Coordinates of C-alpha atoms in Angstrom, one line a residue:
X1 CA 55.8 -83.4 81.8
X2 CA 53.1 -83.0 79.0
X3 CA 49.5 -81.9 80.1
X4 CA 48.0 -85.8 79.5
X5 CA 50.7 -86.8 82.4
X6 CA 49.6 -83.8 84.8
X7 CA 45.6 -84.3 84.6
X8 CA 46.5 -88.1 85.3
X9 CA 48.5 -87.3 88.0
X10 CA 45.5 -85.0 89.4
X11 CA 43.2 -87.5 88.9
X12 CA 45.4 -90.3 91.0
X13 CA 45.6 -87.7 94.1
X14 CA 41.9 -87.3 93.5
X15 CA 41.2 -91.4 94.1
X16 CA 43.8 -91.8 96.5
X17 CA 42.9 -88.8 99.0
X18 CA 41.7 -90.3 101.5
X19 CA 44.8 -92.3 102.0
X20 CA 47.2 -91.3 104.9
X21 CA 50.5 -90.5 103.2
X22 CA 52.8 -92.1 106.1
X23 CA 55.9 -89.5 105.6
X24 CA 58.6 -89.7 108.7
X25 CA 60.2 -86.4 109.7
X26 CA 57.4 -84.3 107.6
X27 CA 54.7 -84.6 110.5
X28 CA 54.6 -81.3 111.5
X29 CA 53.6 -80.7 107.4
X30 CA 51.1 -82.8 107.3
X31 CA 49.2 -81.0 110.9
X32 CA 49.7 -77.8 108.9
X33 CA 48.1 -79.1 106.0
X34 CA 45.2 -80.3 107.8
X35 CA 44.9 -77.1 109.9
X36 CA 44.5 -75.5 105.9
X37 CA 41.9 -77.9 105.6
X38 CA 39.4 -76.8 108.4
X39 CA 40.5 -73.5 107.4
X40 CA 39.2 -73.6 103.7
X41 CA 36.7 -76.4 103.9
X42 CA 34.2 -77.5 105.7
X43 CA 34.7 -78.4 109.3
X44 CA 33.7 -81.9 110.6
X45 CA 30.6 -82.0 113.0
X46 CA 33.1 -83.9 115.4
X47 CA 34.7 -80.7 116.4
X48 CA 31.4 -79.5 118.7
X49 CA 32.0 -82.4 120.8
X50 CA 32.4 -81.3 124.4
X51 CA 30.3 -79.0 126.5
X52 CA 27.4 -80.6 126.9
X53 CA 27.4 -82.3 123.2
X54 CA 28.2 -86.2 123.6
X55 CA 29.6 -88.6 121.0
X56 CA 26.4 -90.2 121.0
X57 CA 24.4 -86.4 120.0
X58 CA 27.2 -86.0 116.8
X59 CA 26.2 -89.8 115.8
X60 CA 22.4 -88.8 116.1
X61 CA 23.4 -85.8 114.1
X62 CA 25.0 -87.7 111.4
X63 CA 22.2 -89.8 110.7
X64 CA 19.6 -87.4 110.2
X65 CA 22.2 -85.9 107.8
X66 CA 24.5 -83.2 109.5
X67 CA 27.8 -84.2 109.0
X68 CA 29.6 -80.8 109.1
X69 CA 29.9 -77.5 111.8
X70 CA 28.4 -75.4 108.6
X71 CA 25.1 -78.0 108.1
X72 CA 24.7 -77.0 111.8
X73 CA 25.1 -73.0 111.9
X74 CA 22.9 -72.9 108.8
X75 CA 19.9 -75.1 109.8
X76 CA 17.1 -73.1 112.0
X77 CA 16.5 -74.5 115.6
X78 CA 13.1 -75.8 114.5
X79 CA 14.7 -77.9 112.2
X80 CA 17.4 -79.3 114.9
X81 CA 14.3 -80.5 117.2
X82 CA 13.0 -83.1 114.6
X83 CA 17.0 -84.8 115.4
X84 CA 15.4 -87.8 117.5
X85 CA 17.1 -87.2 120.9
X86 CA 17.9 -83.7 120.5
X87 CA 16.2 -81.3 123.3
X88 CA 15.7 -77.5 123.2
X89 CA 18.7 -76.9 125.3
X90 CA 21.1 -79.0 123.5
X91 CA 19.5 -77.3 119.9
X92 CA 20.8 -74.2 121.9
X93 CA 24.5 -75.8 122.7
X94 CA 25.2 -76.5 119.6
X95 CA 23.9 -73.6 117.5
X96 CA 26.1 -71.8 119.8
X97 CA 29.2 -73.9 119.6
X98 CA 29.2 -73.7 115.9
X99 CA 28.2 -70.0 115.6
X100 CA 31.8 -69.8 117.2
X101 CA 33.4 -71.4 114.1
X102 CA 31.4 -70.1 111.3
X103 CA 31.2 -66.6 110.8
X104 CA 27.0 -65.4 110.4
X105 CA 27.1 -61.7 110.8
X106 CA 28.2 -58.9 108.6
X107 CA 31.0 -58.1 106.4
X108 CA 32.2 -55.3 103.9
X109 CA 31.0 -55.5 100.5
X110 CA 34.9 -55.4 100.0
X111 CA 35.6 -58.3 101.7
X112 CA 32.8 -60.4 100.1
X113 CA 34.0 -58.8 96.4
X114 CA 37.2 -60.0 97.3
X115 CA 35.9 -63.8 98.6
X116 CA 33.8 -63.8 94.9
X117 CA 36.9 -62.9 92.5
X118 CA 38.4 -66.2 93.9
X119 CA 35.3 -68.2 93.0
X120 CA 36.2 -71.4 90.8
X121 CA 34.2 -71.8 87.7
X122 CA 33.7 -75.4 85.6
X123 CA 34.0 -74.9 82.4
X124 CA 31.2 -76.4 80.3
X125 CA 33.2 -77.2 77.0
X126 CA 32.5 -74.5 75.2
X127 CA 34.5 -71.1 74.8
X128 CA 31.3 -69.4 73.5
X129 CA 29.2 -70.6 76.7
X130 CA 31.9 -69.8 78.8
X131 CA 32.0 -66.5 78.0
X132 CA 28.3 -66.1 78.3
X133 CA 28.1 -67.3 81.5
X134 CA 31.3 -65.3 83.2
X135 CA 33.7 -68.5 83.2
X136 CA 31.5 -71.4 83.5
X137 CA 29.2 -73.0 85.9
X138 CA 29.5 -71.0 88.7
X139 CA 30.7 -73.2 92.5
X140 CA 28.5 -72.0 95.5
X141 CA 25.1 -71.2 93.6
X142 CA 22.4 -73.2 91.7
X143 CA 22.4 -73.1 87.7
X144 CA 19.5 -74.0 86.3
X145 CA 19.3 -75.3 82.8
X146 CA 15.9 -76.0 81.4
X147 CA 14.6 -76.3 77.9
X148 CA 12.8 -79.0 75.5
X149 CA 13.4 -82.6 75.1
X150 CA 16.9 -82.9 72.3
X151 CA 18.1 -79.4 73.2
X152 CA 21.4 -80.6 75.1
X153 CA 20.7 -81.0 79.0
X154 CA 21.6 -83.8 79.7
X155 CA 24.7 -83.6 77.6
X156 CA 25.5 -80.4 79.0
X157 CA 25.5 -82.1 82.8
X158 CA 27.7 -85.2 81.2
X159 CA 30.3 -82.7 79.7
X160 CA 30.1 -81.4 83.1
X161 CA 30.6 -84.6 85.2
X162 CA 34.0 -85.1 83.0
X163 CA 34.9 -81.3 83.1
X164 CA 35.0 -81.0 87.2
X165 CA 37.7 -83.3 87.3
X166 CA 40.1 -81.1 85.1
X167 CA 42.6 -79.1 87.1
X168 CA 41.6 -75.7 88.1
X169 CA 44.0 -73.8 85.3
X170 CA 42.1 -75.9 82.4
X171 CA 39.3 -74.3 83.8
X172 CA 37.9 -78.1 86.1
X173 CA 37.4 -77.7 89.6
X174 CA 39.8 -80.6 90.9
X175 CA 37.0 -82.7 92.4
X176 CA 34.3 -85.2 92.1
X177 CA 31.1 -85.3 90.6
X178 CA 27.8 -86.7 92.3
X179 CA 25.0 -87.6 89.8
X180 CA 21.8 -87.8 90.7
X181 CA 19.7 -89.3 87.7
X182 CA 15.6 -89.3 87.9
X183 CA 15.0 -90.0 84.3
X184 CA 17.5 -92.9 83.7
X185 CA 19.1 -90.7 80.9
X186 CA 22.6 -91.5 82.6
X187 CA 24.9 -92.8 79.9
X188 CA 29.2 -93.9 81.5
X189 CA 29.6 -94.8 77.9
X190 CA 29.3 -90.9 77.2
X191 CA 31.7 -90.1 80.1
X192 CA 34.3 -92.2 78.3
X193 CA 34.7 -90.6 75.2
X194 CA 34.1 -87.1 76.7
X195 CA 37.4 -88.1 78.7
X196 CA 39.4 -89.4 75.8
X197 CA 39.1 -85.4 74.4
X198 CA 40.6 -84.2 77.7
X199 CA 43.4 -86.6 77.9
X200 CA 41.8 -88.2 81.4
X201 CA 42.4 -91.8 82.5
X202 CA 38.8 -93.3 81.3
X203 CA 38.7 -95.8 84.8
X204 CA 39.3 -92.8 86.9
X205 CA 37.1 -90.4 85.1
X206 CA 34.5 -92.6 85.9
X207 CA 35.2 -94.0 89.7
X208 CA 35.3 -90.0 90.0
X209 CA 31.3 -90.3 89.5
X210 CA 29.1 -90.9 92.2
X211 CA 25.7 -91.7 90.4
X212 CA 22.6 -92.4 92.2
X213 CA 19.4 -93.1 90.5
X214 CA 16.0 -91.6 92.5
X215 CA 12.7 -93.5 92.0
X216 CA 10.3 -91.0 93.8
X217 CA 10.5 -87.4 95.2
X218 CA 10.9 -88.6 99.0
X219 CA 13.9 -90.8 97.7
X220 CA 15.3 -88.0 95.3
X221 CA 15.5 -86.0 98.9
X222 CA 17.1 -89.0 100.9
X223 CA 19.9 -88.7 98.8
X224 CA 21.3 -85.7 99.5
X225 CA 21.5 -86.5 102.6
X226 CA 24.0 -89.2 101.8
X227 CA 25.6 -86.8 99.4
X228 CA 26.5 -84.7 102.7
X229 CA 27.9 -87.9 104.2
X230 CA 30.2 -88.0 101.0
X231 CA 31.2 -84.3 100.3
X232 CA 32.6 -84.6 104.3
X233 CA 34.6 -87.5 103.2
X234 CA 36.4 -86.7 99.8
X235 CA 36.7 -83.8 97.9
X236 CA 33.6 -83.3 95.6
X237 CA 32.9 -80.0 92.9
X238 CA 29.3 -80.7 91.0
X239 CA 26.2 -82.3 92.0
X240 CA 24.3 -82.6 89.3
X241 CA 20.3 -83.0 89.2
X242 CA 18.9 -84.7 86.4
X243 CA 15.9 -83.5 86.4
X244 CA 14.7 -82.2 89.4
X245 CA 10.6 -82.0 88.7
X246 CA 10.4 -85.2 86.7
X247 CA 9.4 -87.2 89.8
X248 CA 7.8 -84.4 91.3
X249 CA 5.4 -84.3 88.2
X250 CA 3.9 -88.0 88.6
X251 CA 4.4 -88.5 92.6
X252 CA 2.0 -85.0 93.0
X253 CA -1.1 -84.4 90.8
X254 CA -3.8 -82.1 90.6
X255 CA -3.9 -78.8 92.4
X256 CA -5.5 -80.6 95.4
X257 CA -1.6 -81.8 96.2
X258 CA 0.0 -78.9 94.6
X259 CA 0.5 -77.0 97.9
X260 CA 2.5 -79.9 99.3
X261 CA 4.1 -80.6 96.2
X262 CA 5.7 -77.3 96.7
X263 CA 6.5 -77.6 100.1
X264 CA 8.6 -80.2 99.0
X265 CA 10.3 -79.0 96.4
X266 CA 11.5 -75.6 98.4
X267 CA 12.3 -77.8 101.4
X268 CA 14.9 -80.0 98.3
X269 CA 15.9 -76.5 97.1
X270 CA 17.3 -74.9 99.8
X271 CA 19.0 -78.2 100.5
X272 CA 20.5 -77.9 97.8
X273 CA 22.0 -74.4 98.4
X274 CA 23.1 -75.6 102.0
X275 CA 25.4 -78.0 100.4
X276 CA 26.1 -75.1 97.7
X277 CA 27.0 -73.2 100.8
X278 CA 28.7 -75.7 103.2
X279 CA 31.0 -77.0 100.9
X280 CA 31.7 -74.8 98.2
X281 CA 30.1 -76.8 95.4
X282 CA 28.7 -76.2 92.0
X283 CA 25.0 -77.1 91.6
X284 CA 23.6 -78.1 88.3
X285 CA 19.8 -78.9 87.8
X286 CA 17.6 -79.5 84.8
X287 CA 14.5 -78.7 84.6
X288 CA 11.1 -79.7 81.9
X289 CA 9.6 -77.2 80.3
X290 CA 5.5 -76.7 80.1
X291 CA 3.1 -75.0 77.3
X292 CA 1.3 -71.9 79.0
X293 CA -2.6 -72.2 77.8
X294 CA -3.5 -68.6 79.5
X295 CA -4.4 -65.2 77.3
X296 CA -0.5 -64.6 77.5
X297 CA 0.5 -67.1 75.3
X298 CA -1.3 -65.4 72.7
X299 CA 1.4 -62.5 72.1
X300 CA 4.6 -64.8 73.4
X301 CA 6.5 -66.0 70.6
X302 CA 7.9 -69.2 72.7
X303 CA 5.2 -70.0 74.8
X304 CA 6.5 -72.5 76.9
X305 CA 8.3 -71.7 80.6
X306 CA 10.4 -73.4 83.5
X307 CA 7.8 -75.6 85.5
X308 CA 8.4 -75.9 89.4
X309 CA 6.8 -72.1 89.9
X310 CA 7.9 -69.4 91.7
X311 CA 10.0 -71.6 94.3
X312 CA 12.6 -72.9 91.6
X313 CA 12.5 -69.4 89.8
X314 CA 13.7 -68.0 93.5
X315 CA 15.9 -70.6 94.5
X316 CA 17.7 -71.1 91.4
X317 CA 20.7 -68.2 91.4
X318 CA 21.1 -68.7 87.3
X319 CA 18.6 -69.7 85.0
X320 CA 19.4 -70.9 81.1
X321 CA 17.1 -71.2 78.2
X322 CA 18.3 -73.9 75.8
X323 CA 16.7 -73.8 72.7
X324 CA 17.4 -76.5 69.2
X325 CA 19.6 -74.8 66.2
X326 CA 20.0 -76.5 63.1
X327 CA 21.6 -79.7 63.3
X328 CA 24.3 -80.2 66.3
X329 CA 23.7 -76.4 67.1
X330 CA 21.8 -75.7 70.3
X331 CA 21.1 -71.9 71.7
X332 CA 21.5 -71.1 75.4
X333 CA 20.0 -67.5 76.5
X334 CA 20.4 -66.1 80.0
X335 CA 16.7 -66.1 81.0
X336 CA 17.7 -65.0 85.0
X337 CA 20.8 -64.0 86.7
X338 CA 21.9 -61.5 89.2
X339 CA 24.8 -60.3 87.6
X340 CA 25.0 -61.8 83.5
X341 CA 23.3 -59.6 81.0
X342 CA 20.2 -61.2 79.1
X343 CA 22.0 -62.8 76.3
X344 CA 22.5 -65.7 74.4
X345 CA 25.0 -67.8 72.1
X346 CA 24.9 -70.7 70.0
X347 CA 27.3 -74.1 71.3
X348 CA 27.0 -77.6 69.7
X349 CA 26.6 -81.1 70.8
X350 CA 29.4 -83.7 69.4
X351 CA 30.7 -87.1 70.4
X352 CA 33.3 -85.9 73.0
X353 CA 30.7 -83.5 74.7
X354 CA 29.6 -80.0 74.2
X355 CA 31.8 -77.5 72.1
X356 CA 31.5 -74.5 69.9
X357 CA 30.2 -74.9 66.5
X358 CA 32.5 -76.0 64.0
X359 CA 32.4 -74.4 60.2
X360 CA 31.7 -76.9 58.3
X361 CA 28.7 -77.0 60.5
X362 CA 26.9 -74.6 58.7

């Protein structure tokens, strides 16, 4: 069977997933398989029923966005109370019921080292920019790519969108993407001929898209909620943010509304990690880039930096500086990471997506 057949075939279990497969004799198989299921992913919020927690409480729970045991052990109590028909005591039930399926307390740095070696990474196209990053775009953590208008972005997240759905030896994460678009920059017609370089089925690459445009910050927050409600439903592997302040930049102005605009955007950050950290997902977000005016500027080469302040630069688990080249050629630096060494490399922007530099390029 040649690689084209296999990535179709991957992409056929993909759409058709949530499909019983009606099998006699192979029942016991298929309870295993789910019991792998709740094992490895995330665990639906139907499970705390009992004990005090009525069908009607998990419905309540759903709406307002919890649709998993995880989204429950990681929200604080506070938060739980704002669930209309929630009460302290039930906020106490069911922190405690799902405490007892989600581990929260301590573990050997072996252990964890051990959970991290088997972390899946996307690959972004490009040899050169996966090496620089480790792999690829790291599932479970925030990458943040920001940078000048024509530097790549937004061709890096459409590479991205097509690259997810690859099986996990070609370096894909054997999921679904959800795209979440603020600018209107979204081009399918992109998505097609990116697949066509990867051998993909072109109508299944894109029903494997889930795009959402936002129109204002309060909407551009709603939506992850109904990301949630997806991710607990089919197997997804990027969300992608494109861009995250853009909104944020005409819905808030002046420093009179600046405290509240960051309010905001922490409370759409660490959303974004709980879903990074319920289900196992890579997070991509783009960010603008603004001119510093301050005595600093004065002896910085570049002086431009990452808007959204010190709350995206926290929040954020890898930050990357992309900068123009010379023609296709674009340069990505690691401007923040925990574990890569500040470096950079040079990748290229061509009709099937994002790839190393090709000689006659230069």
């Amino acid at each position: 069977m040649s690689n084209h057949e296999v990535i179709e075939d991957s992409q056929r279990v993909m759409n058709l997933e949530e499909e019983h497969q009606v099998n006699s004799g192979n029942g016991h198989v298929e309870q295993e398989q789910e019991d792998d299921d709740e094992m490895f992913g995330p665990m639906p919020i139907s499970k705390l029923e009992g004990n005090g927690i009525s069908p009607g409480d998990i419905r309540k729970l759903m709406e307002a966005g919890y649709n998993t045991v995880e989204a429950i052990a990681y929200t604080p109590k506070r938060a739980l109370l704002t669930v209309k028909g929630i009460s302290e005591i039930k906020a106490d039930k069911l922190l405690a019921e799902a405490s007892k399926f989600v581990p929260m307390g301590f573990t050997t740095a072996s252990e964890f080292h051990h959970r991290r070696s088997e972390l899946i990474c996307i690959t972004t196209g490009s040899k050169k920019l996966d090496t620089l990053l480790g792999g690829g775009i790291e599932t479970g953590s925030i990458t943040e790519v920001f940078g000048e208008f024509r530097t790549g972005k937004s061709q890096l997240c459409h590479t991205l969108a097509v690259t997810c759905q690859l099986p996990i030896d070609m370096g894909g994460g054997e999921g679904k993407c959800l795209y979440i678009d603020t600018e209107g920059t979204f081009r399918p017609i992109r998505l097609v001929s990116i697949a066509k370089r990867y051998g993909l089925n072109e109508d299944d690459t894109l029903d494997n898209v889930a795009y959402a445009r936002a129109y204002n910050a309060d909407h551009q927050l709603q939506l992850l909620n109904q990301a949630a409600a997806m991710m607990s439903e089919s197997r997804f592997s990027l969300l992608i943010v494109d861009s995250i302040m853009a909104l944020y930049r005409t819905d808030f102005s002046g420093r009179g509304e600046l405290s509240a605009r960051q309010m905001h955007v922490a409370k759409y950050m660490r959303t974004l990690q709980r879903l990074a950290d319920e289900f196992g997902i890579a997070v991509l977000i783009t960010n603008q880039v603004v001119a510093q005016v301050d005595a600093s500027a004065v002896f910085n080469p570049d002086p431009k930096k990452p808007i959204g302040g010190n709350i995206v630069a926290h929040s954020s688990t890898t930050r990357l500086s992309f900068k123009k080249g010379k023609a296709e050629q674009r340069i990505c630096k690691i401007y923040d990471s925990p574990c890569l060494p500040e470096s950079e490399c040079v990748f290229a922007i061509y009709e099937d997506g994002i790839g190393d530099p090709r000689e006659d390029d230069d």
